[in-house]
PDB file of C-alpha atoms in Angstrom:
ATOM      1  CA  UNK A   1      -2.193 160.078  65.932  1.00 46.00           C
ATOM      2  CA  UNK A   2      -0.383 158.178  67.679  1.00 52.00           C
ATOM      3  CA  UNK A   3      -0.016 160.713  71.325  1.00 53.00           C
ATOM      4  CA  UNK A   4      -3.286 161.423  70.343  1.00 57.00           C
ATOM      5  CA  UNK A   5      -4.816 157.377  70.693  1.00 64.00           C
ATOM      6  CA  UNK A   6      -3.117 157.841  73.689  1.00 66.00           C
ATOM      7  CA  UNK A   7      -3.904 158.346  76.993  1.00 74.00           C
ATOM      8  CA  UNK A   8      -2.583 161.549  79.010  1.00 78.00           C
ATOM      9  CA  UNK A   9      -1.851 159.949  81.953  1.00 80.00           C
ATOM     10  CA  UNK A  10      -0.061 156.954  80.171  1.00 80.00           C
ATOM     11  CA  UNK A  11       1.835 159.219  77.436  1.00 80.00           C
ATOM     12  CA  UNK A  12       3.066 160.931  80.563  1.00 81.00           C
ATOM     13  CA  UNK A  13       3.784 157.365  82.540  1.00 84.00           C
ATOM     14  CA  UNK A  14       5.576 156.333  79.496  1.00 83.00           C
ATOM     15  CA  UNK A  15       7.612 159.996  79.554  1.00 85.00           C
ATOM     16  CA  UNK A  16       8.741 159.411  83.070  1.00 87.00           C
ATOM     17  CA  UNK A  17       9.192 155.865  81.607  1.00 88.00           C
ATOM     18  CA  UNK A  18      11.804 156.656  78.875  1.00 88.00           C
ATOM     19  CA  UNK A  19      13.323 159.252  80.472  1.00 90.00           C
ATOM     20  CA  UNK A  20      14.313 156.653  84.081  1.00 89.00           C
ATOM     21  CA  UNK A  21      15.788 153.839  81.175  1.00 90.00           C
ATOM     22  CA  UNK A  22      17.088 156.899  79.426  1.00 90.00           C
ATOM     23  CA  UNK A  23      19.127 157.864  83.073  1.00 90.00           C
ATOM     24  CA  UNK A  24      19.786 153.919  83.888  1.00 89.00           C
ATOM     25  CA  UNK A  25      20.457 153.537  80.900  1.00 90.00           C
ATOM     26  CA  UNK A  26      23.539 156.283  80.943  1.00 90.00           C
ATOM     27  CA  UNK A  27      24.649 154.772  85.214  1.00 90.00           C
ATOM     28  CA  UNK A  28      24.731 151.458  83.344  1.00 91.00           C
ATOM     29  CA  UNK A  29      26.683 153.119  81.073  1.00 90.00           C
ATOM     30  CA  UNK A  30      29.253 155.003  83.675  1.00 90.00           C
ATOM     31  CA  UNK A  31      29.300 152.131  85.901  1.00 90.00           C
ATOM     32  CA  UNK A  32      30.036 149.807  82.666  1.00 90.00           C
ATOM     33  CA  UNK A  33      33.222 152.623  82.636  1.00 90.00           C
ATOM     34  CA  UNK A  34      34.210 152.027  86.344  1.00 90.00           C
ATOM     35  CA  UNK A  35      34.132 148.387  85.535  1.00 90.00           C
ATOM     36  CA  UNK A  36      36.049 148.581  82.853  1.00 90.00           C
ATOM     37  CA  UNK A  37      38.575 150.138  85.139  1.00 91.00           C
ATOM     38  CA  UNK A  38      38.685 148.830  88.114  1.00 91.00           C
ATOM     39  CA  UNK A  39      39.013 145.767  86.173  1.00 90.00           C
ATOM     40  CA  UNK A  40      42.362 147.167  84.568  1.00 91.00           C
ATOM     41  CA  UNK A  41      43.569 147.992  87.554  1.00 91.00           C
ATOM     42  CA  UNK A  42      42.579 144.443  89.335  1.00 91.00           C
ATOM     43  CA  UNK A  43      44.837 143.062  86.135  1.00 90.00           C
ATOM     44  CA  UNK A  44      47.372 145.272  86.792  1.00 90.00           C
ATOM     45  CA  UNK A  45      47.544 144.737  90.876  1.00 91.00           C
ATOM     46  CA  UNK A  46      47.090 141.461  89.710  1.00 90.00           C
ATOM     47  CA  UNK A  47      50.473 141.454  87.188  1.00 90.00           C
ATOM     48  CA  UNK A  48      51.981 142.786  89.816  1.00 90.00           C
ATOM     49  CA  UNK A  49      51.334 140.354  92.565  1.00 90.00           C
ATOM     50  CA  UNK A  50      52.723 137.697  89.782  1.00 89.00           C
ATOM     51  CA  UNK A  51      55.664 139.151  89.424  1.00 89.00           C
ATOM     52  CA  UNK A  52      55.852 140.135  93.461  1.00 90.00           C
ATOM     53  CA  UNK A  53      55.181 136.292  94.037  1.00 90.00           C
ATOM     54  CA  UNK A  54      57.729 135.094  91.680  1.00 90.00           C
ATOM     55  CA  UNK A  55      60.066 137.726  93.309  1.00 90.00           C
ATOM     56  CA  UNK A  56      59.497 136.633  96.601  1.00 92.00           C
ATOM     57  CA  UNK A  57      59.542 132.867  95.352  1.00 91.00           C
ATOM     58  CA  UNK A  58      62.970 134.500  93.614  1.00 91.00           C
ATOM     59  CA  UNK A  59      64.346 135.775  96.785  1.00 92.00           C
ATOM     60  CA  UNK A  60      62.952 132.542  99.279  1.00 92.00           C
ATOM     61  CA  UNK A  61      65.582 130.573  96.649  1.00 92.00           C
ATOM     62  CA  UNK A  62      67.882 132.983  97.504  1.00 92.00           C
ATOM     63  CA  UNK A  63      67.137 132.687 101.285  1.00 92.00           C
ATOM     64  CA  UNK A  64      67.531 129.156 101.267  1.00 92.00           C
ATOM     65  CA  UNK A  65      70.411 128.286  99.255  1.00 91.00           C
ATOM     66  CA  UNK A  66      72.472 130.858 101.275  1.00 91.00           C
ATOM     67  CA  UNK A  67      70.662 128.900 104.440  1.00 90.00           C
ATOM     68  CA  UNK A  68      72.078 126.098 103.359  1.00 88.00           C
ATOM     69  CA  UNK A  69      75.228 127.319 102.189  1.00 86.00           C
ATOM     70  CA  UNK A  70      75.830 128.741 105.481  1.00 86.00           C
ATOM     71  CA  UNK A  71      74.990 125.077 107.568  1.00 85.00           C
ATOM     72  CA  UNK A  72      76.910 123.229 104.215  1.00 79.00           C
ATOM     73  CA  UNK A  73      79.740 126.197 105.805  1.00 79.00           C
ATOM     74  CA  UNK A  74      79.204 125.196 109.492  1.00 79.00           C
ATOM     75  CA  UNK A  75      79.776 121.058 108.520  1.00 75.00           C
ATOM     76  CA  UNK A  76      81.940 121.255 106.015  1.00 70.00           C
ATOM     77  CA  UNK A  77      85.575 122.960 107.648  1.00 70.00           C
ATOM     78  CA  UNK A  78      88.029 122.234 105.720  1.00 72.00           C
ATOM     79  CA  UNK A  79      90.834 120.392 107.327  1.00 72.00           C
ATOM     80  CA  UNK A  80      93.491 117.875 106.700  1.00 76.00           C
ATOM     81  CA  UNK A  81      92.998 114.637 107.113  1.00 74.00           C
ATOM     82  CA  UNK A  82      95.020 111.246 107.043  1.00 79.00           C
ATOM     83  CA  UNK A  83      93.784 108.246 105.546  1.00 75.00           C
ATOM     84  CA  UNK A  84      95.480 105.138 103.903  1.00 77.00           C
ATOM     85  CA  UNK A  85      95.560 104.878 100.427  1.00 73.00           C
ATOM     86  CA  UNK A  86      93.015 101.891 100.408  1.00 72.00           C
ATOM     87  CA  UNK A  87      90.631 103.750 102.215  1.00 74.00           C
ATOM     88  CA  UNK A  88      90.266 106.622  99.255  1.00 77.00           C
ATOM     89  CA  UNK A  89      87.879 105.507  97.123  1.00 77.00           C
ATOM     90  CA  UNK A  90      87.680 108.900  95.036  1.00 76.00           C
ATOM     91  CA  UNK A  91      88.891 108.571  91.122  1.00 77.00           C
ATOM     92  CA  UNK A  92      92.060 110.084  90.708  1.00 75.00           C
ATOM     93  CA  UNK A  93      92.520 112.588  88.065  1.00 76.00           C
ATOM     94  CA  UNK A  94      96.091 112.330  86.055  1.00 74.00           C
ATOM     95  CA  UNK A  95      96.734 116.004  87.319  1.00 76.00           C
ATOM     96  CA  UNK A  96      94.135 117.631  89.596  1.00 77.00           C
ATOM     97  CA  UNK A  97      91.802 115.201  91.306  1.00 76.00           C
ATOM     98  CA  UNK A  98      88.495 117.206  92.192  1.00 75.00           C
ATOM     99  CA  UNK A  99      86.827 116.278  95.813  1.00 72.00           C
ATOM    100  CA  UNK A 100      84.277 118.967  95.691  1.00 73.00           C
ATOM    101  CA  UNK A 101      82.296 115.320  95.100  1.00 74.00           C
ATOM    102  CA  UNK A 102      84.060 113.839  98.031  1.00 75.00           C
ATOM    103  CA  UNK A 103      81.851 112.609 101.844  1.00 77.00           C
ATOM    104  CA  UNK A 104      84.005 111.584 104.090  1.00 77.00           C
ATOM    105  CA  UNK A 105      82.113 108.344 105.973  1.00 80.00           C
ATOM    106  CA  UNK A 106      82.427 106.868 109.511  1.00 81.00           C
ATOM    107  CA  UNK A 107      84.006 103.656 110.011  1.00 81.00           C
ATOM    108  CA  UNK A 108      81.508 102.764 112.392  1.00 87.00           C
ATOM    109  CA  UNK A 109      79.303 103.381 109.390  1.00 88.00           C
ATOM    110  CA  UNK A 110      81.278 101.582 106.626  1.00 84.00           C
ATOM    111  CA  UNK A 111      81.903  98.472 109.084  1.00 89.00           C
ATOM    112  CA  UNK A 112      78.121  98.161 109.809  1.00 91.00           C
ATOM    113  CA  UNK A 113      77.288  98.150 106.764  1.00 91.00           C
ATOM    114  CA  UNK A 114      80.522  95.397 106.167  1.00 90.00           C
ATOM    115  CA  UNK A 115      79.211  93.658 109.182  1.00 93.00           C
ATOM    116  CA  UNK A 116      75.567  93.517 106.934  1.00 93.00           C
ATOM    117  CA  UNK A 117      77.162  92.972 103.685  1.00 93.00           C
ATOM    118  CA  UNK A 118      79.492  89.740 105.084  1.00 94.00           C
ATOM    119  CA  UNK A 119      76.048  88.641 107.066  1.00 93.00           C
ATOM    120  CA  UNK A 120      74.541  88.734 102.999  1.00 92.00           C
ATOM    121  CA  UNK A 121      77.127  86.662 101.910  1.00 92.00           C
ATOM    122  CA  UNK A 122      76.723  84.022 104.535  1.00 93.00           C
ATOM    123  CA  UNK A 123      73.499  83.641 104.188  1.00 92.00           C
ATOM    124  CA  UNK A 124      74.454  83.469 100.473  1.00 93.00           C
ATOM    125  CA  UNK A 125      77.115  80.686 101.312  1.00 94.00           C
ATOM    126  CA  UNK A 126      74.891  78.473 103.071  1.00 93.00           C
ATOM    127  CA  UNK A 127      71.993  78.677 100.743  1.00 94.00           C
ATOM    128  CA  UNK A 128      75.233  77.688  97.784  1.00 93.00           C
ATOM    129  CA  UNK A 129      75.835  75.198 100.765  1.00 94.00           C
ATOM    130  CA  UNK A 130      72.660  73.715 100.755  1.00 93.00           C
ATOM    131  CA  UNK A 131      72.545  73.612  97.018  1.00 94.00           C
ATOM    132  CA  UNK A 132      76.036  71.856  96.237  1.00 93.00           C
ATOM    133  CA  UNK A 133      75.018  68.482  99.316  1.00 93.00           C
ATOM    134  CA  UNK A 134      72.154  68.650  97.823  1.00 94.00           C
ATOM    135  CA  UNK A 135      73.632  68.553  93.636  1.00 93.00           C
ATOM    136  CA  UNK A 136      76.324  65.565  95.776  1.00 93.00           C
ATOM    137  CA  UNK A 137      73.887  63.307  97.291  1.00 92.00           C
ATOM    138  CA  UNK A 138      71.702  63.199  93.493  1.00 94.00           C
ATOM    139  CA  UNK A 139      74.973  62.743  91.949  1.00 93.00           C
ATOM    140  CA  UNK A 140      76.165  59.978  94.305  1.00 94.00           C
ATOM    141  CA  UNK A 141      72.556  58.336  94.319  1.00 94.00           C
ATOM    142  CA  UNK A 142      73.071  58.475  90.074  1.00 94.00           C
ATOM    143  CA  UNK A 143      77.024  57.363  90.705  1.00 94.00           C
ATOM    144  CA  UNK A 144      75.210  54.434  93.315  1.00 94.00           C
ATOM    145  CA  UNK A 145      72.831  53.312  89.969  1.00 94.00           C
ATOM    146  CA  UNK A 146      75.862  52.881  87.771  1.00 94.00           C
ATOM    147  CA  UNK A 147      77.641  51.321  90.412  1.00 94.00           C
ATOM    148  CA  UNK A 148      74.947  48.462  90.338  1.00 95.00           C
ATOM    149  CA  UNK A 149      74.321  48.500  87.316  1.00 94.00           C
ATOM    150  CA  UNK A 150      77.960  47.335  86.441  1.00 94.00           C
ATOM    151  CA  UNK A 151      77.574  44.700  88.966  1.00 94.00           C
ATOM    152  CA  UNK A 152      74.804  43.536  87.548  1.00 94.00           C
ATOM    153  CA  UNK A 153      75.972  43.903  84.309  1.00 93.00           C
ATOM    154  CA  UNK A 154      79.783  41.956  86.222  1.00 93.00           C
ATOM    155  CA  UNK A 155      77.845  39.207  87.756  1.00 93.00           C
ATOM    156  CA  UNK A 156      75.363  38.055  84.373  1.00 93.00           C
ATOM    157  CA  UNK A 157      78.996  38.075  82.326  1.00 91.00           C
ATOM    158  CA  UNK A 158      81.176  36.273  85.724  1.00 89.00           C
ATOM    159  CA  UNK A 159      77.774  33.492  85.033  1.00 89.00           C
ATOM    160  CA  UNK A 160      78.203  32.873  81.897  1.00 88.00           C
ATOM    161  CA  UNK A 161      81.527  32.363  82.148  1.00 85.00           C
ATOM    162  CA  UNK A 162      81.200  29.851  84.851  1.00 81.00           C
ATOM    163  CA  UNK A 163      78.733  28.088  82.229  1.00 82.00           C
ATOM    164  CA  UNK A 164      81.155  28.640  79.212  1.00 82.00           C
ATOM    165  CA  UNK A 165      83.364  26.841  81.422  1.00 79.00           C
ATOM    166  CA  UNK A 166      86.144  24.141  80.831  1.00 80.00           C
ATOM    167  CA  UNK A 167      87.079  22.295  83.473  1.00 74.00           C
ATOM    168  CA  UNK A 168      90.506  20.895  83.550  1.00 77.00           C
ATOM    169  CA  UNK A 169      92.609  19.217  85.207  1.00 74.00           C
ATOM    170  CA  UNK A 170      94.272  21.766  86.875  1.00 72.00           C
ATOM    171  CA  UNK A 171      90.463  23.365  87.175  1.00 72.00           C
ATOM    172  CA  UNK A 172      89.758  19.319  89.061  1.00 73.00           C
ATOM    173  CA  UNK A 173      93.123  19.308  90.648  1.00 69.00           C
ATOM    174  CA  UNK A 174      92.262  23.140  92.757  1.00 68.00           C
ATOM    175  CA  UNK A 175      88.177  21.617  93.423  1.00 69.00           C
ATOM    176  CA  UNK A 176      89.811  18.777  94.886  1.00 70.00           C
ATOM    177  CA  UNK A 177      92.599  20.978  97.027  1.00 64.00           C
ATOM    178  CA  UNK A 178      95.729  18.949  95.437  1.00 60.00           C
ATOM    179  CA  UNK A 179      97.588  21.758  95.134  1.00 60.00           C
ATOM    180  CA  UNK A 180     100.095  21.850  97.954  1.00 66.00           C
ATOM    181  CA  UNK A 181     102.257  18.920  96.167  1.00 68.00           C
ATOM    182  CA  UNK A 182     102.376  21.323  92.555  1.00 70.00           C
ATOM    183  CA  UNK A 183     102.978  24.264  94.499  1.00 72.00           C
ATOM    184  CA  UNK A 184     105.980  22.940  96.193  1.00 76.00           C
ATOM    185  CA  UNK A 185     106.829  21.801  92.507  1.00 77.00           C
ATOM    186  CA  UNK A 186     106.896  24.899  91.009  1.00 80.00           C
ATOM    187  CA  UNK A 187     108.788  26.987  94.016  1.00 84.00           C
ATOM    188  CA  UNK A 188     111.453  24.645  93.334  1.00 84.00           C
ATOM    189  CA  UNK A 189     111.353  24.716  90.475  1.00 87.00           C
ATOM    190  CA  UNK A 190     111.651  28.679  90.024  1.00 88.00           C
ATOM    191  CA  UNK A 191     114.849  28.157  92.797  1.00 89.00           C
ATOM    192  CA  UNK A 192     116.442  26.082  90.471  1.00 89.00           C
ATOM    193  CA  UNK A 193     116.377  28.061  87.981  1.00 89.00           C
ATOM    194  CA  UNK A 194     116.706  31.101  89.495  1.00 91.00           C
ATOM    195  CA  UNK A 195     120.263  29.568  90.978  1.00 90.00           C
ATOM    196  CA  UNK A 196     120.695  28.684  87.181  1.00 90.00           C
ATOM    197  CA  UNK A 197     120.472  32.559  86.403  1.00 90.00           C
ATOM    198  CA  UNK A 198     122.914  34.099  88.892  1.00 90.00           C
ATOM    199  CA  UNK A 199     125.577  31.501  87.990  1.00 89.00           C
ATOM    200  CA  UNK A 200     125.042  32.572  84.485  1.00 89.00           C
ATOM    201  CA  UNK A 201     125.410  36.168  85.073  1.00 89.00           C
ATOM    202  CA  UNK A 202     128.250  35.877  87.654  1.00 87.00           C
ATOM    203  CA  UNK A 203     129.981  34.102  84.737  1.00 89.00           C
ATOM    204  CA  UNK A 204     128.771  36.684  81.914  1.00 89.00           C
ATOM    205  CA  UNK A 205     129.496  39.421  84.575  1.00 88.00           C
ATOM    206  CA  UNK A 206     133.209  37.900  85.273  1.00 89.00           C
ATOM    207  CA  UNK A 207     134.006  37.935  81.391  1.00 89.00           C
ATOM    208  CA  UNK A 208     132.963  41.504  80.889  1.00 88.00           C
ATOM    209  CA  UNK A 209     135.003  42.740  83.699  1.00 89.00           C
ATOM    210  CA  UNK A 210     138.355  40.713  81.502  1.00 87.00           C
ATOM    211  CA  UNK A 211     137.422  42.425  78.417  1.00 88.00           C
ATOM    212  CA  UNK A 212     136.682  45.669  80.111  1.00 88.00           C
ATOM    213  CA  UNK A 213     140.072  45.308  81.968  1.00 88.00           C
ATOM    214  CA  UNK A 214     141.646  44.509  78.934  1.00 87.00           C
ATOM    215  CA  UNK A 215     140.267  47.378  76.757  1.00 87.00           C
ATOM    216  CA  UNK A 216     141.113  49.796  79.237  1.00 87.00           C
ATOM    217  CA  UNK A 217     144.863  48.620  79.346  1.00 88.00           C
ATOM    218  CA  UNK A 218     144.136  49.511  75.903  1.00 84.00           C
ATOM    219  CA  UNK A 219     143.216  52.289  76.197  1.00 87.00           C
ATOM    220  CA  UNK A 220     146.020  53.537  78.413  1.00 88.00           C
ATOM    221  CA  UNK A 221     148.683  52.071  76.264  1.00 87.00           C
ATOM    222  CA  UNK A 222     146.887  54.010  73.528  1.00 85.00           C
ATOM    223  CA  UNK A 223     147.255  57.377  75.615  1.00 87.00           C
ATOM    224  CA  UNK A 224     150.504  57.065  75.792  1.00 86.00           C
ATOM    225  CA  UNK A 225     151.407  56.018  72.357  1.00 85.00           C
ATOM    226  CA  UNK A 226     149.477  59.507  71.522  1.00 84.00           C
ATOM    227  CA  UNK A 227     151.596  61.499  74.721  1.00 88.00           C
ATOM    228  CA  UNK A 228     154.289  59.611  73.022  1.00 85.00           C
ATOM    229  CA  UNK A 229     153.359  60.797  69.574  1.00 85.00           C
ATOM    230  CA  UNK A 230     152.505  64.374  71.111  1.00 86.00           C
ATOM    231  CA  UNK A 231     156.005  64.963  72.205  1.00 86.00           C
ATOM    232  CA  UNK A 232     157.443  63.345  68.705  1.00 84.00           C
ATOM    233  CA  UNK A 233     155.063  66.117  67.018  1.00 85.00           C
ATOM    234  CA  UNK A 234     156.777  69.159  69.257  1.00 85.00           C
ATOM    235  CA  UNK A 235     159.695  67.694  68.324  1.00 84.00           C
ATOM    236  CA  UNK A 236     159.409  67.680  64.749  1.00 84.00           C
ATOM    237  CA  UNK A 237     158.030  70.911  65.145  1.00 84.00           C
ATOM    238  CA  UNK A 238     160.925  72.059  66.319  1.00 84.00           C
ATOM    239  CA  UNK A 239     163.253  70.688  64.221  1.00 82.00           C
ATOM    240  CA  UNK A 240     161.275  72.025  61.510  1.00 82.00           C
ATOM    241  CA  UNK A 241     161.672  75.685  63.205  1.00 84.00           C
ATOM    242  CA  UNK A 242     165.349  75.131  63.560  1.00 82.00           C
ATOM    243  CA  UNK A 243     165.798  74.340  59.689  1.00 80.00           C
ATOM    244  CA  UNK A 244     163.335  76.727  59.335  1.00 80.00           C
ATOM    245  CA  UNK A 245     165.689  79.569  60.521  1.00 80.00           C
ATOM    246  CA  UNK A 246     168.680  77.420  58.995  1.00 80.00           C
ATOM    247  CA  UNK A 247     167.039  77.981  55.453  1.00 74.00           C
ATOM    248  CA  UNK A 248     166.582  81.303  55.711  1.00 77.00           C
ATOM    249  CA  UNK A 249     169.581  82.135  57.306  1.00 76.00           C
ATOM    250  CA  UNK A 250     171.158  80.475  53.088  1.00 70.00           C
ATOM    251  CA  UNK A 251     168.670  82.550  51.802  1.00 68.00           C
ATOM    252  CA  UNK A 252     169.600  86.242  53.020  1.00 70.00           C
ATOM    253  CA  UNK A 253     173.398  84.715  52.913  1.00 67.00           C
ATOM    254  CA  UNK A 254     173.225  83.593  49.371  1.00 60.00           C
ATOM    255  CA  UNK A 255     171.498  87.660  48.306  1.00 56.00           C
ATOM    256  CA  UNK A 256     168.170  86.255  48.361  1.00 51.00           C
ATOM    257  CA  UNK A 257     168.439  84.031  45.396  1.00 53.00           C
ATOM    258  CA  UNK A 258     166.589  80.492  45.946  1.00 53.00           C
ATOM    259  CA  UNK A 259     166.879  77.546  43.700  1.00 63.00           C
ATOM    260  CA  UNK A 260     163.045  76.640  42.092  1.00 68.00           C
ATOM    261  CA  UNK A 261     164.032  72.687  42.210  1.00 75.00           C
ATOM    262  CA  UNK A 262     165.142  72.700  45.872  1.00 72.00           C
ATOM    263  CA  UNK A 263     162.586  74.853  46.598  1.00 70.00           C
ATOM    264  CA  UNK A 264     160.223  72.388  44.918  1.00 77.00           C
ATOM    265  CA  UNK A 265     161.818  69.816  46.777  1.00 79.00           C
ATOM    266  CA  UNK A 266     161.346  71.514  50.319  1.00 76.00           C
ATOM    267  CA  UNK A 267     157.411  71.974  49.745  1.00 80.00           C
ATOM    268  CA  UNK A 268     157.224  68.630  48.848  1.00 84.00           C
ATOM    269  CA  UNK A 269     158.935  67.070  51.483  1.00 84.00           C
ATOM    270  CA  UNK A 270     157.194  69.992  53.979  1.00 82.00           C
ATOM    271  CA  UNK A 271     153.593  68.511  52.811  1.00 86.00           C
ATOM    272  CA  UNK A 272     154.731  64.892  53.112  1.00 86.00           C
ATOM    273  CA  UNK A 273     155.689  64.563  56.305  1.00 85.00           C
ATOM    274  CA  UNK A 274     152.524  66.755  57.020  1.00 84.00           C
ATOM    275  CA  UNK A 275     150.240  64.810  55.308  1.00 86.00           C
ATOM    276  CA  UNK A 276     151.378  61.989  57.278  1.00 86.00           C
ATOM    277  CA  UNK A 277     151.222  63.178  59.969  1.00 86.00           C
ATOM    278  CA  UNK A 278     147.273  63.898  59.555  1.00 86.00           C
ATOM    279  CA  UNK A 279     146.882  60.719  58.685  1.00 87.00           C
ATOM    280  CA  UNK A 280     148.798  58.514  62.525  1.00 86.00           C
ATOM    281  CA  UNK A 281     146.744  62.010  64.113  1.00 86.00           C
ATOM    282  CA  UNK A 282     143.389  60.144  62.019  1.00 87.00           C
ATOM    283  CA  UNK A 283     144.208  56.936  62.551  1.00 87.00           C
ATOM    284  CA  UNK A 284     144.365  56.878  65.851  1.00 86.00           C
ATOM    285  CA  UNK A 285     141.402  59.364  66.312  1.00 86.00           C
ATOM    286  CA  UNK A 286     139.347  56.023  64.466  1.00 88.00           C
ATOM    287  CA  UNK A 287     140.891  53.900  67.449  1.00 87.00           C
ATOM    288  CA  UNK A 288     140.142  56.072  70.071  1.00 87.00           C
ATOM    289  CA  UNK A 289     136.780  56.551  69.155  1.00 87.00           C
ATOM    290  CA  UNK A 290     136.369  52.109  68.379  1.00 88.00           C
ATOM    291  CA  UNK A 291     137.834  52.085  71.344  1.00 87.00           C
ATOM    292  CA  UNK A 292     135.320  53.574  73.318  1.00 85.00           C
ATOM    293  CA  UNK A 293     132.663  52.611  71.825  1.00 85.00           C
ATOM    294  CA  UNK A 294     133.313  49.193  72.393  1.00 85.00           C
ATOM    295  CA  UNK A 295     133.768  50.042  75.948  1.00 84.00           C
ATOM    296  CA  UNK A 296     130.073  51.636  76.292  1.00 81.00           C
ATOM    297  CA  UNK A 297     128.840  48.536  74.296  1.00 81.00           C
ATOM    298  CA  UNK A 298     130.295  46.564  77.117  1.00 80.00           C
ATOM    299  CA  UNK A 299     129.521  48.538  80.017  1.00 77.00           C
ATOM    300  CA  UNK A 300     125.549  48.574  78.294  1.00 75.00           C
ATOM    301  CA  UNK A 301     126.041  44.192  78.594  1.00 71.00           C
ATOM    302  CA  UNK A 302     126.675  44.678  82.413  1.00 66.00           C
ATOM    303  CA  UNK A 303     123.134  45.342  83.121  1.00 56.00           C
ATOM    304  CA  UNK A 304     120.829  42.655  83.865  1.00 53.00           C
ATOM    305  CA  UNK A 305     119.010  40.741  81.426  1.00 50.00           C
ATOM    306  CA  UNK A 306     116.093  38.819  81.813  1.00 51.00           C
ATOM    307  CA  UNK A 307     115.820  37.867  78.226  1.00 45.00           C
ATOM    308  CA  UNK A 308     116.502  34.596  78.290  1.00 45.00           C
ATOM    309  CA  UNK A 309     113.940  33.915  81.695  1.00 48.00           C
ATOM    310  CA  UNK A 310     110.869  35.221  79.822  1.00 47.00           C
ATOM    311  CA  UNK A 311     111.805  33.467  76.828  1.00 47.00           C
ATOM    312  CA  UNK A 312     111.754  29.959  78.663  1.00 51.00           C
ATOM    313  CA  UNK A 313     108.636  31.202  80.518  1.00 50.00           C
ATOM    314  CA  UNK A 314     106.921  31.176  77.317  1.00 47.00           C
ATOM    315  CA  UNK A 315     108.095  27.641  76.314  1.00 49.00           C
ATOM    316  CA  UNK A 316     105.648  26.419  80.054  1.00 48.00           C
ATOM    317  CA  UNK A 317     102.439  25.432  80.110  1.00 46.00           C
ATOM    318  CA  UNK A 318      99.527  27.974  80.600  1.00 45.00           C
ATOM    319  CA  UNK A 319      98.640  26.104  83.806  1.00 45.00           C
ATOM    320  CA  UNK A 320     101.667  26.444  85.517  1.00 44.00           C
ATOM    321  CA  UNK A 321     102.621  30.206  87.059  1.00 42.00           C
ATOM    322  CA  UNK A 322     106.746  30.749  88.222  1.00 39.00           C
TER     323      UNK A 322
END
């Protein structure tokens, strides 16, 4: 019924268009398949290109590394270098030191760097000197201010003292200018006092010298007596040894039998003799110590003492000056 209602020409044209459409759809399908295949090839080629690019990059990096090694080998030659101890600034290890990170720097560059550091340090030092001078001037001004304040206080206190000062006869004499006679009298009194002190000191020195001579004579006598007692002690020790030898010989001749009473009496005599010698030595030692102390005391008295002069000076009026 549809075909009967459509014109034959139109139907033919429709059929032609339908066939053309089918043909075009088949061509599109074919071209789509070709496009997909070509896209796969392009993706494979792109992936291959990326792989080749990464490989080229790695090869380029390896090439650059080899070039750097070649250049470093040309520049970094192994050689023996003689350095002073202070010029080697690498950290020394306990066993083996790693010198791979070491650099050999020319002394000219080090000197240039040191000169730059010294110049900068000199600038800093100059700045610090200027700061110090400025601070010094500030401190000096503060000190002058404090000094002037103290002078003002001193002058105020001096003015107050002048207002509260009591005018005495000595001050009136000084104000009138009549001080020469009093000064002369003071000088004469001082000279007379000095002469008296010299005479008293000479008398005391003569007495002390005589006493020292007497004590020295006593010390010499004691020493001679001690020497005599030492000689006597040695003689007594010799006689005791002889008696002991005689006693041992008697004991041996009597067959080793000793009378207990006689032995006790002999031992008592020895103890008594030893006690007397000890007491005599102790007494002589005490006498020698006493004489030494007396000699030291007399020697100390020979030093000049102005205590009596100080006491007499305290008895004078406060306005008189000796």
